[in-house]
Short mmCIF file of C-alpha atoms in Angstrom, two decimals:
data_model
loop_
_atom_site.label_atom_id
_atom_site.label_comp_id
_atom_site.label_asym_id
_atom_site.label_seq_id
_atom_site.Cartn_x
_atom_site.Cartn_y
_atom_site.Cartn_z
CA UNK U 15 63.36 99.38 38.85
CA UNK U 16 63.76 102.61 41.03
CA UNK U 17 66.99 103.45 39.37
CA UNK U 18 65.55 102.82 35.98
CA UNK U 19 62.66 104.93 36.70
CA UNK U 20 64.96 107.87 37.96
CA UNK U 21 66.95 107.96 34.74
CA UNK U 22 64.00 107.66 32.72
CA UNK U 23 63.23 111.34 33.69
CA UNK U 24 65.92 112.50 31.34
CA UNK U 25 64.18 110.99 28.32
CA UNK U 26 61.06 112.97 29.09
CA UNK U 27 60.34 116.49 27.65
CA UNK U 28 60.92 119.15 30.39
CA UNK U 29 58.38 121.86 30.39
CA UNK U 30 59.69 125.29 31.55
CA UNK U 31 57.07 127.95 31.55
CA UNK U 32 57.94 130.85 33.88
CA UNK U 33 54.61 132.64 32.99
CA UNK U 34 52.50 129.46 33.76
CA UNK U 35 53.87 127.69 36.73
CA UNK U 36 51.06 125.26 36.94
CA UNK U 37 52.27 123.92 33.51
CA UNK U 38 55.55 122.91 35.22
CA UNK U 39 53.67 120.41 37.25
CA UNK U 40 54.12 118.07 34.45
CA UNK U 41 57.70 117.59 35.52
CA UNK U 42 56.96 116.32 38.83
CA UNK U 43 57.77 112.60 39.34
CA UNK U 44 57.18 110.40 42.57
CA UNK U 45 58.78 107.00 43.24
CA UNK U 46 57.69 104.41 45.82
CA UNK U 47 59.47 101.09 46.34
CA UNK U 48 58.55 98.02 48.56
CA UNK U 49 60.58 97.47 51.56
CA UNK U 50 62.60 94.51 49.95
CA UNK U 51 63.49 96.65 46.96
CA UNK U 52 64.70 99.41 49.20
CA UNK U 53 66.80 97.14 51.17
CA UNK U 54 68.39 95.90 47.70
CA UNK U 55 69.60 99.45 46.95
CA UNK U 56 72.48 101.44 48.40
CA UNK U 57 72.14 105.22 48.70
CA UNK U 58 75.09 105.76 46.48
CA UNK U 59 73.34 104.13 43.49
CA UNK U 60 70.31 106.18 43.96
CA UNK U 61 72.29 109.37 44.40
CA UNK U 62 74.28 108.64 41.21
CA UNK U 63 71.07 108.04 39.14
CA UNK U 64 69.77 111.37 40.41
CA UNK U 65 73.13 113.15 39.56
CA UNK U 66 73.31 111.51 35.95
CA UNK U 67 69.72 112.46 35.49
CA UNK U 68 70.28 116.03 36.60
CA UNK U 69 73.44 116.30 34.30
CA UNK U 70 71.51 115.14 31.42
CA UNK U 71 68.50 117.60 32.11
CA UNK U 72 71.05 120.33 32.15
CA UNK U 73 72.21 119.55 28.60
CA UNK U 74 68.54 119.10 27.49
CA UNK U 75 67.57 122.67 29.00
CA UNK U 76 70.65 124.07 27.26
CA UNK U 77 69.58 122.52 24.05
CA UNK U 78 66.22 123.69 23.89
CA UNK U 79 67.21 127.23 24.18
CA UNK U 80 65.54 128.04 27.54
CA UNK U 81 66.93 131.35 28.65
CA UNK U 82 66.68 131.92 32.57
CA UNK U 83 66.61 129.89 35.77
CA UNK U 84 66.04 126.17 35.88
CA UNK U 85 66.22 123.95 38.82
CA UNK U 86 65.89 120.15 39.28
CA UNK U 87 65.07 119.26 42.89
CA UNK U 88 64.59 116.08 44.88
CA UNK U 89 62.79 115.53 48.33
CA UNK U 90 61.39 112.71 50.45
CA UNK U 91 57.69 112.89 51.30
CA UNK U 92 57.71 110.91 54.17
CA UNK U 93 53.88 111.10 54.57
CA UNK U 94 53.24 109.56 51.30
CA UNK U 95 56.24 107.23 51.60
CA UNK U 96 57.75 108.41 48.24
CA UNK U 97 60.90 110.08 46.85
CA UNK U 98 59.91 112.99 44.62
CA UNK U 99 61.60 115.19 42.16
CA UNK U 100 60.57 118.03 39.86
CA UNK U 101 62.03 120.59 37.42
CA UNK U 102 60.84 124.31 37.37
CA UNK U 103 61.97 127.85 36.10
CA UNK U 104 62.54 128.95 39.68
CA UNK U 105 65.46 129.49 41.90
CA UNK U 106 66.23 127.05 44.78
CA UNK U 107 65.04 129.53 47.39
CA UNK U 108 61.68 130.12 45.51
CA UNK U 109 60.52 126.49 44.83
CA UNK U 110 56.77 125.88 44.99
CA UNK U 111 56.36 124.14 48.33
CA UNK U 112 53.35 124.68 50.41
CA UNK U 113 55.30 123.99 53.59
CA UNK U 114 58.77 125.40 54.91
CA UNK U 115 61.66 123.95 53.27
CA UNK U 116 65.45 124.18 53.36
CA UNK U 117 67.86 123.61 50.44
CA UNK U 118 70.65 121.29 51.32
CA UNK U 119 73.55 119.72 49.55
CA UNK U 120 72.86 116.48 51.18
CA UNK U 121 71.05 114.42 48.57
CA UNK U 122 72.42 111.16 50.31
CA UNK U 123 70.68 111.96 53.47
CA UNK U 124 67.39 112.40 51.53
CA UNK U 125 67.94 109.05 49.74
CA UNK U 126 68.93 107.42 52.94
CA UNK U 127 65.53 108.58 54.67
CA UNK U 128 63.74 107.18 51.97
CA UNK U 129 65.43 103.81 51.73
CA UNK U 130 65.21 103.35 55.56
CA UNK U 131 61.57 103.96 55.57
CA UNK U 132 60.30 100.22 56.22
CA UNK U 133 56.44 101.27 56.35
CA UNK U 134 56.12 103.73 53.45
CA UNK U 135 53.49 106.19 53.95
CA UNK U 136 52.70 105.12 57.55
CA UNK U 137 54.11 105.13 60.98
CA UNK U 138 53.75 101.99 62.94
CA UNK U 139 52.27 102.56 66.52
CA UNK U 140 55.38 101.28 68.37
CA UNK U 141 57.66 103.57 66.35
CA UNK U 142 55.80 106.89 67.26
CA UNK U 143 58.57 109.33 68.74
CA UNK U 144 57.87 112.47 70.62
CA UNK U 145 58.07 115.72 68.44
CA UNK U 146 61.65 117.19 69.05
CA UNK U 147 62.20 120.44 70.47
CA UNK U 148 62.81 123.10 67.77
CA UNK U 149 66.56 123.54 68.61
CA UNK U 150 67.15 119.71 68.19
CA UNK U 151 66.09 119.61 64.57
CA UNK U 152 66.63 121.62 61.44
CA UNK U 153 63.37 123.32 60.35
CA UNK U 154 61.56 122.46 57.15
CA UNK U 155 61.54 119.95 54.48
CA UNK U 156 65.06 119.08 53.07
CA UNK U 157 65.32 119.61 49.38
CA UNK U 158 68.24 118.96 47.18
CA UNK U 159 68.44 121.59 44.34
CA UNK U 160 70.61 121.24 41.15
CA UNK U 161 71.15 124.34 38.81
CA UNK U 162 70.21 123.31 35.35
CA UNK U 163 71.36 126.58 33.86
CA UNK U 164 73.80 125.48 31.19
CA UNK U 165 77.54 126.62 31.90
CA UNK U 166 78.47 129.69 30.26
CA UNK U 167 75.32 131.51 30.61
#
């Protein structure tokens, strides 16, 4: 079901409105999956679905005549237990996150984190871990960004 839902994004109309960023919130999708579904998926399958979707969205953006920046991006919201994605008219370094984030090329790492979450949206008491020292972890939310600007522009 998750793979089907990810690919369905490419069939939706993308709203790109640099002058009205709130309108672009219509492009945000979030996916949850029960643990048994997560265990039945491989990270490679999910990564491939996102990459295929991004390629189709690039064609769609090129076909609708959009001039300017367009980015498709994916992240894991561990608090909500969801894998999320969106499309907007901002550059990867200027995405609308209310928290610190870092752009990464490691989409697989984001997907693995989601798939390995056996208690989506919660932390089991026995699995609480000490907060790592800042030098032990990369700061910010990991976000994979894909440039939707059509080639040749």
